[in-house]
Amino acid sequence: MDFAEFYAATFRGLCMQLYAYTGDLASAQDVVQEAFCRALPRWSALSKYDDPAAWVRKVAWNLATSRWRQLRHLAGLTHLPDEPIEAPKVERVDLMNALATLPARQRQAVVLHYLADTSIAEISAITGTSEGTIKSWLHRARASLADQLTVQDGPSKGVRDA
Amino acid sequence: MPDELDPLRSAFEQVRASVLPSIRPPGADRVTATVRRRRTVRSSVAGFAAVLMVLLGVWVVGAHGDRHGPPSTEPSSPVPSLSVLPSVPPPSLSAGPSATITAGAGPTVTHHPAGGAGSPCVTDGIAEMVSMGSQGWQIQFFPVQDGNLAPCPGYRIPVYWATYSLKPDGTGTLYAKGTIYLDAQHIRRSVPYRAPATCATVFIGHDWSSTPGTLSAYVMGDTFQQNSRQPFWDHKHDLPGVQWDRFQPCPSPPTAPPSRPRHRHDPEPRDRAPGDLRRSSPARLSTGTHPTLGIGV
């Protein structure tokens, strides 16, 4: 697989995951594109990996975390006006708002599990945490998300961990 | 819990379905272009830094390694209007106390590789007159901070000298002038005798590159004593210079008060500058003709 094919096959999925993690689609696209820019000079080595997308996702995730920290620092120094953006759909807002309330590591586990279709074992390897801990995080995250979506949307649209 | 029973699964699928169409990948070509542009910028910056370092190195070498101009004694140029001055050789004189003049800002000690294996040297010092005689006088480099240190290679001190003929009204007229340089290879230099025969005085001071043609009222002290010297102040560097008296004693003014040889550390009014050595009573020098020798550093 050459780099262009790899890019075309993985960009959207990675962007979706980063969007779920950051809650900002434009920022997610930026960090994923930057991650691909860093992957290209190393492509001769990355292409031999079993899952080159994991490397790009990891880089994008780190970039998003760093950017979020920088923005948080800047926000403490200045009061930047909110940029007008197109209003998203209601369910998207609800889920994203609920995701934003999760601790970062729980949110990461949820995103990897539901959007990257990553198994518990793979999440464990990615995060460097035991599988039992990952299961615990996912359980708590599900409960928290279900509660919040129920509160926001009412019992009829609630999502509960059965 | 099976995935098909997980209500979050469907929620994420809905979000995915709504978000994915709005994601527009910039394209792999943009990635390639970005990487290529960064490489270009990085190479340009590295090249510019390399050129800058080379230029800086050339500048440093040029500034510290090529200051050895022709440091030989510049031939003095007699002033034509002084051709009537007596040409009788002066009597031999013993060396007087040293006169010191700084040649720059505060002294700096450095370790210069050219002076040995990191041997210390100084990049500033003073010019000191160490002897006088009928054949001329000698001026030696003297580092203020440490008298044992030599000037660093490339560092040199210009020493401007000038001789003046003193007239009965107390004014001085330029007789001859010249420039010598003190550096690591020439820490002591002789200045040939180029001065009127009688009643001469040596000045030492700063910034005499534009040696004045006349002195409105030459400062000779309370009495004109052979081999005595009198300090004055260098305004530019806020340091004292020294004026040397030599040759035949000049006639003292009739009204001159009892003499008191001035000590080298005697303070001198700070409102005098080299080349403007005025006195409040020039009439004291109104008798006789007083050829004057001056040195400026």
XYZ file of C-alpha atoms in Angstrom:
459
model
C 0.000 0.000 0.000
C 1.441 3.346 -0.931
C 0.981 6.448 1.131
C -1.827 7.917 -0.975
C -3.902 4.772 -0.642
C -3.267 4.580 3.051
C -4.255 8.221 3.418
C -7.478 7.774 1.470
C -8.419 4.672 3.422
C -7.785 5.960 6.913
C -8.199 9.716 6.983
C -11.948 9.866 7.534
C -12.005 7.188 10.202
C -9.181 8.793 12.113
C -10.783 12.159 11.735
C -14.040 10.810 13.128
C -12.263 9.381 16.141
C -10.408 12.587 16.831
C -13.606 14.522 16.440
C -15.257 12.350 19.049
C -12.284 12.904 21.298
C -11.903 16.650 20.815
C -15.460 17.674 20.006
C -14.148 19.975 17.276
C -14.275 18.712 13.710
C -11.980 21.351 12.229
C -9.399 20.760 14.906
C -9.697 17.021 14.394
C -9.016 17.385 10.668
C -6.040 19.612 11.387
C -4.367 17.237 13.776
C -5.018 14.224 11.569
C -3.565 16.014 8.563
C -0.556 17.017 10.628
C -0.147 13.425 11.769
C -0.092 12.303 8.151
C 2.497 14.996 7.401
C 4.677 13.466 10.080
C 4.034 9.991 8.802
C 5.076 10.654 5.227
C 8.829 11.113 5.901
C 8.697 7.829 7.860
C 6.471 6.000 5.473
C 9.152 3.563 4.371
C 9.268 2.271 7.943
C 5.618 2.765 8.850
C 4.408 0.866 5.822
C 5.960 -2.260 7.286
C 3.914 -1.983 10.457
C 0.921 -4.234 10.971
C -1.261 -1.205 11.647
C 0.253 2.029 10.395
C -2.993 3.790 11.216
C -2.340 3.164 14.895
C 0.829 5.210 14.635
C -0.979 8.057 12.898
C -3.833 7.904 15.402
C -1.399 8.019 18.288
C 0.363 11.053 16.832
C -2.936 12.784 16.121
C -4.158 12.005 19.607
C -1.036 13.484 21.137
C -1.294 16.543 18.922
C -4.902 17.021 19.937
C -4.015 16.742 23.587
C -1.168 19.228 23.218
C -3.341 21.627 21.285
C -6.089 21.368 23.845
C -3.588 22.184 26.580
C -2.318 25.157 24.623
C -5.815 26.423 24.007
C -6.692 25.994 27.638
C -3.604 27.987 28.552
C -4.445 30.692 26.033
C -8.018 30.781 27.204
C -6.727 31.579 30.636
C -4.815 34.505 29.227
C -7.318 35.844 26.740
C -11.001 35.639 26.216
C -11.313 34.611 22.626
C -14.733 35.046 21.024
C -16.517 31.917 19.961
C -16.445 31.311 16.241
C -19.846 30.920 14.610
C -20.264 27.392 13.302
C -23.011 25.512 11.617
C -25.468 24.042 14.054
C -25.064 20.274 14.238
C -27.817 17.772 14.627
C -29.356 17.350 18.039
C -28.267 13.765 18.676
C -24.747 14.628 17.624
C -24.679 17.497 20.059
C -26.013 15.337 22.835
C -23.486 12.608 22.380
C -20.609 14.988 21.940
C -21.620 16.949 25.000
C -21.896 13.768 26.966
C -18.506 12.593 25.720
C -16.951 15.875 26.732
C -17.892 15.255 30.332
C -16.009 11.975 30.518
C -12.492 11.800 31.896
C -9.967 11.839 29.091
C -8.930 8.217 29.452
C -12.507 6.980 29.592
C -13.324 9.084 26.567
C -10.366 7.648 24.737
C -11.443 4.113 25.518
C -15.001 4.821 24.370
C -13.863 6.404 21.131
C -11.483 3.584 20.361
C -14.107 1.013 21.154
C -17.094 2.521 19.356
C -15.544 4.509 16.542
C -12.274 2.731 15.836
C -13.779 -0.680 16.383
C -10.854 -1.545 18.575
C -11.040 -4.560 20.840
C -10.456 -4.469 24.575
C -7.071 -6.081 24.107
C -6.051 -3.528 21.496
C -7.195 -0.632 23.655
C -5.208 -2.132 26.466
C -2.133 -2.237 24.282
C -2.655 1.295 22.981
C -3.181 2.884 26.369
C -0.767 0.699 28.263
C -3.465 -0.288 30.702
C -4.721 -3.681 31.730
C -7.795 -5.130 30.064
C -9.643 -5.186 33.350
C -9.114 -1.469 33.731
C -10.297 -0.879 30.192
C -13.454 -2.844 30.893
C -13.974 -0.805 34.027
C -13.515 2.440 32.129
C -15.935 1.372 29.443
C -18.518 0.342 32.021
C -18.315 3.654 33.821
C -18.325 5.560 30.560
C -21.420 3.775 29.361
C -23.209 4.484 32.606
C -22.257 8.119 32.544
C -23.214 8.576 28.913
C -26.513 6.811 29.427
C -27.381 9.001 32.375
C -26.527 12.175 30.573
C -28.324 11.284 27.384
C -31.373 10.314 29.441
C -31.347 13.598 31.293
C -30.887 15.609 28.126
C -33.334 13.812 25.883
C -35.846 12.321 28.254
C -36.583 8.680 29.079
C -37.928 7.861 25.661
C -34.610 8.628 23.969
C -32.439 7.443 26.786
C -29.585 5.096 26.319
C -28.914 2.755 29.142
C -26.389 0.137 29.751
C -28.418 -3.029 29.924
C -23.056 -6.970 26.570
C -23.439 -7.908 22.932
C -22.845 -5.052 20.541
C -26.229 -5.396 18.952
C -27.777 -4.708 22.350
C -25.550 -1.798 23.169
C -27.573 1.377 22.678
C -24.374 3.457 22.521
C -23.354 1.591 19.423
C -26.288 2.943 17.490
C -25.743 6.402 18.889
C -22.176 6.432 17.679
C -23.224 5.052 14.333
C -25.670 7.910 13.949
C -22.988 10.422 14.794
C -20.579 8.743 12.432
C -23.136 8.825 9.647
C -23.825 12.475 10.192
C -20.219 13.540 10.523
C -18.420 11.512 7.889
C -19.961 13.332 4.903
C -18.729 16.610 6.260
C -15.140 15.421 6.498
C -13.231 16.491 3.422
C -9.706 15.135 3.383
C -7.270 17.730 2.068
C -5.591 14.951 0.163
C -2.294 13.135 0.139
C -0.980 15.683 -2.331
C -1.342 18.355 0.294
C 0.599 16.197 2.699
C 3.379 15.786 0.157
C 3.425 19.504 -0.583
C 3.529 20.373 3.101
C 6.404 18.003 3.757
C 8.296 19.324 0.747
C 7.771 22.923 1.811
C 8.971 22.172 5.328
C 12.083 20.530 3.981
C 12.765 23.566 1.833
C 12.275 25.941 4.709
C 14.422 23.791 6.969
C 17.192 23.651 4.382
C 16.984 27.393 3.802
C 17.191 28.137 7.488
C 20.115 25.771 7.887
C 21.874 27.334 4.911
C 21.256 30.808 6.176
C 22.540 29.852 9.603
C 25.653 28.346 8.049
C 26.292 31.472 5.990
C 25.712 33.586 9.066
C 28.197 31.536 11.046
C 30.781 31.841 8.288
C 30.297 35.589 8.077
C 30.496 35.848 11.838
C 33.700 33.856 11.852
C 35.189 36.034 9.147
C 34.195 39.108 11.047
C 35.715 37.822 14.293
C 38.952 36.879 12.577
C 39.044 40.204 10.815
C 38.343 42.114 13.977
C 40.876 40.339 16.157
C 43.409 38.934 13.803
C 44.101 41.682 11.337
C 44.629 44.767 13.360
C 48.335 44.729 12.757
C 48.595 47.596 10.385
C 51.838 49.337 9.771
C 52.556 50.252 13.370
C 55.802 51.963 12.643
C 56.455 55.416 13.837
C 54.859 57.912 11.588
C 57.329 60.541 10.443
C 56.681 63.750 12.178
C 55.687 66.643 10.052
C 57.191 69.944 11.059
C 54.937 72.904 10.870
C 56.332 75.261 8.267
C 55.513 78.363 10.202
C 57.830 77.237 12.960
C 60.977 77.192 10.878
C 62.393 80.086 12.815
C 62.443 78.120 15.988
C 65.856 77.447 17.451
C 67.392 74.193 16.443
C 69.831 73.850 19.276
C 69.724 70.325 20.634
C 68.369 70.178 24.111
C 70.453 69.051 27.020
C 70.133 65.460 27.974
C 67.445 64.778 30.454
C 66.874 61.939 32.798
C 63.694 60.016 32.663
C 60.877 61.386 34.679
C 58.093 59.575 36.365
C 55.760 57.608 34.204
C 52.778 59.171 32.621
C 49.824 56.991 31.845
C 46.985 57.340 29.448
C 44.256 54.853 28.898
C 43.547 53.979 25.330
C 39.989 52.781 25.623
C 37.275 51.633 27.952
C 37.764 49.418 30.951
C 40.506 46.839 30.613
C 39.540 43.360 29.662
C 41.508 40.200 30.251
C 40.947 37.389 27.811
C 42.572 34.102 27.010
C 43.790 34.228 23.493
C 44.953 31.031 21.827
C 47.453 32.916 19.719
C 49.304 34.022 22.782
C 50.136 30.462 23.741
C 47.976 27.698 25.086
C 45.200 29.972 26.211
C 47.630 32.474 27.642
C 45.856 35.443 29.167
C 46.133 38.788 27.510
C 44.344 42.072 27.669
C 42.305 43.923 25.132
C 42.763 47.279 26.740
C 45.496 49.108 28.510
C 47.331 52.347 28.728
C 50.297 53.930 27.057
C 52.989 54.883 29.498
C 55.972 57.082 28.890
C 58.863 55.281 30.490
C 61.867 57.389 29.538
C 62.855 60.649 27.971
C 66.117 61.813 26.515
C 67.738 63.962 23.904
C 67.162 61.274 21.310
C 63.471 61.109 22.021
C 61.289 59.246 24.434
C 59.899 55.816 24.842
C 56.288 54.854 25.299
C 55.285 51.445 26.568
C 52.076 49.498 26.717
C 50.891 48.941 30.252
C 47.816 46.880 31.066
C 45.916 48.455 33.877
C 44.366 45.304 35.225
C 47.499 43.210 35.367
C 50.899 44.651 34.667
C 52.265 41.284 33.585
C 49.862 40.733 30.742
C 50.598 41.523 27.142
C 48.090 42.931 24.719
C 46.106 40.360 22.857
C 47.053 39.717 19.253
C 45.222 42.122 17.074
C 44.743 44.721 19.747
C 46.731 47.897 19.462
C 46.716 51.351 20.883
C 47.235 54.391 18.713
C 49.446 56.992 20.315
C 49.213 60.464 18.888
C 51.953 62.901 19.685
C 52.558 66.521 18.848
C 55.068 69.178 19.685
C 54.224 72.792 20.257
C 56.164 75.970 20.402
C 55.166 78.229 23.177
C 55.011 81.919 22.480
C 55.467 84.782 24.896
C 51.758 85.341 25.128
C 51.296 81.847 26.440
C 49.865 80.342 23.301
C 51.335 77.254 21.720
C 51.845 76.560 18.070
C 52.085 73.101 16.602
C 55.638 72.159 15.741
C 55.437 68.504 14.769
C 53.145 65.547 15.247
C 52.955 61.848 14.570
C 51.384 58.535 15.481
C 52.763 55.287 16.788
C 51.025 52.057 17.676
C 51.540 49.744 20.599
C 50.522 46.128 20.213
C 51.555 42.593 21.125
C 54.639 42.753 18.930
C 55.522 46.305 19.904
C 54.789 46.859 23.541
C 57.452 49.590 23.642
C 58.276 52.111 20.992
C 60.629 55.016 20.688
C 59.451 58.346 19.501
C 62.198 60.348 17.806
C 62.952 63.701 19.155
C 61.111 66.227 17.070
C 60.658 69.304 19.158
C 61.915 72.784 19.636
C 65.114 73.070 21.577
C 64.121 74.903 24.665
C 61.403 75.014 27.190
C 59.448 72.099 25.832
C 56.748 70.091 27.454
C 55.266 66.729 26.709
C 51.540 66.182 26.835
C 49.897 62.866 27.290
C 46.208 62.568 26.911
C 43.415 61.029 24.964
C 41.883 61.470 21.559
C 44.450 63.617 19.968
C 43.773 62.270 16.541
C 42.827 65.781 15.521
C 45.765 67.521 17.030
C 45.058 71.215 17.474
C 47.270 73.575 15.558
C 47.468 76.030 18.376
C 47.015 76.086 22.083
C 45.325 79.203 23.243
C 47.140 79.273 26.533
C 49.589 76.580 27.308
C 49.459 75.230 30.823
C 52.915 75.201 32.246
C 52.191 75.072 35.888
C 53.139 77.565 38.446
C 56.738 77.344 37.362
C 58.286 75.894 34.321
C 60.461 73.186 35.680
C 62.636 70.881 33.799
C 61.461 67.294 33.793
C 58.474 68.014 35.881
C 55.070 67.033 34.789
C 51.622 68.298 35.448
C 48.419 66.390 35.199
C 45.355 67.353 33.287
C 42.075 65.638 32.774
C 40.884 63.648 29.820
C 37.220 64.359 29.458
C 36.507 61.681 26.934
C 37.713 58.838 29.073
C 37.490 60.570 32.395
C 41.088 59.741 33.095
C 44.121 61.872 33.737
C 46.761 62.621 31.195
C 50.138 64.075 31.938
C 52.034 66.957 30.465
C 55.799 66.720 30.570
C 58.159 69.586 30.922
C 61.602 69.250 29.528
C 64.482 71.085 27.931
C 65.787 74.344 29.162
C 63.939 75.996 31.954
C 61.729 78.691 30.641
C 61.892 82.134 32.158
C 59.427 82.383 34.901
C 57.012 85.255 34.951
C 58.101 88.038 37.233
C 54.971 87.738 39.279
C 55.062 83.986 39.549
C 54.329 82.775 43.060
C 56.629 80.336 44.793
C 56.717 77.142 42.912
C 55.349 73.918 44.138
C 56.136 70.880 42.029
C 52.917 69.269 41.182
C 52.473 65.731 42.202
C 51.245 63.224 39.684
C 48.154 62.661 41.725
C 47.339 66.269 42.144
C 43.825 66.848 40.948
C 43.338 68.970 37.910
C 40.227 70.903 37.098
C 37.885 68.783 35.051
C 36.810 71.551 32.799
C 39.886 71.209 30.650
C 40.126 69.098 27.622
C 43.103 68.014 25.543
C 43.884 70.699 23.078
C 42.187 73.272 25.177
C 44.593 73.578 28.027
C 43.646 77.010 29.163
C 44.789 78.671 32.253
C 43.248 81.513 34.005
C 46.517 83.461 34.043
C 48.294 83.105 30.752
C 50.284 86.243 31.571
C 52.534 84.150 33.713
C 53.977 82.747 30.538
C 54.452 86.043 28.879
C 58.225 86.152 28.992
C 60.497 84.437 26.601
C 59.877 81.987 23.855
C 58.874 78.542 24.988
C 59.014 75.788 22.459
C 56.702 73.104 23.605
C 56.541 69.406 22.973
C 53.301 67.573 23.339
C 52.151 63.987 23.069
C 48.635 62.937 22.757
C 47.367 59.409 23.010
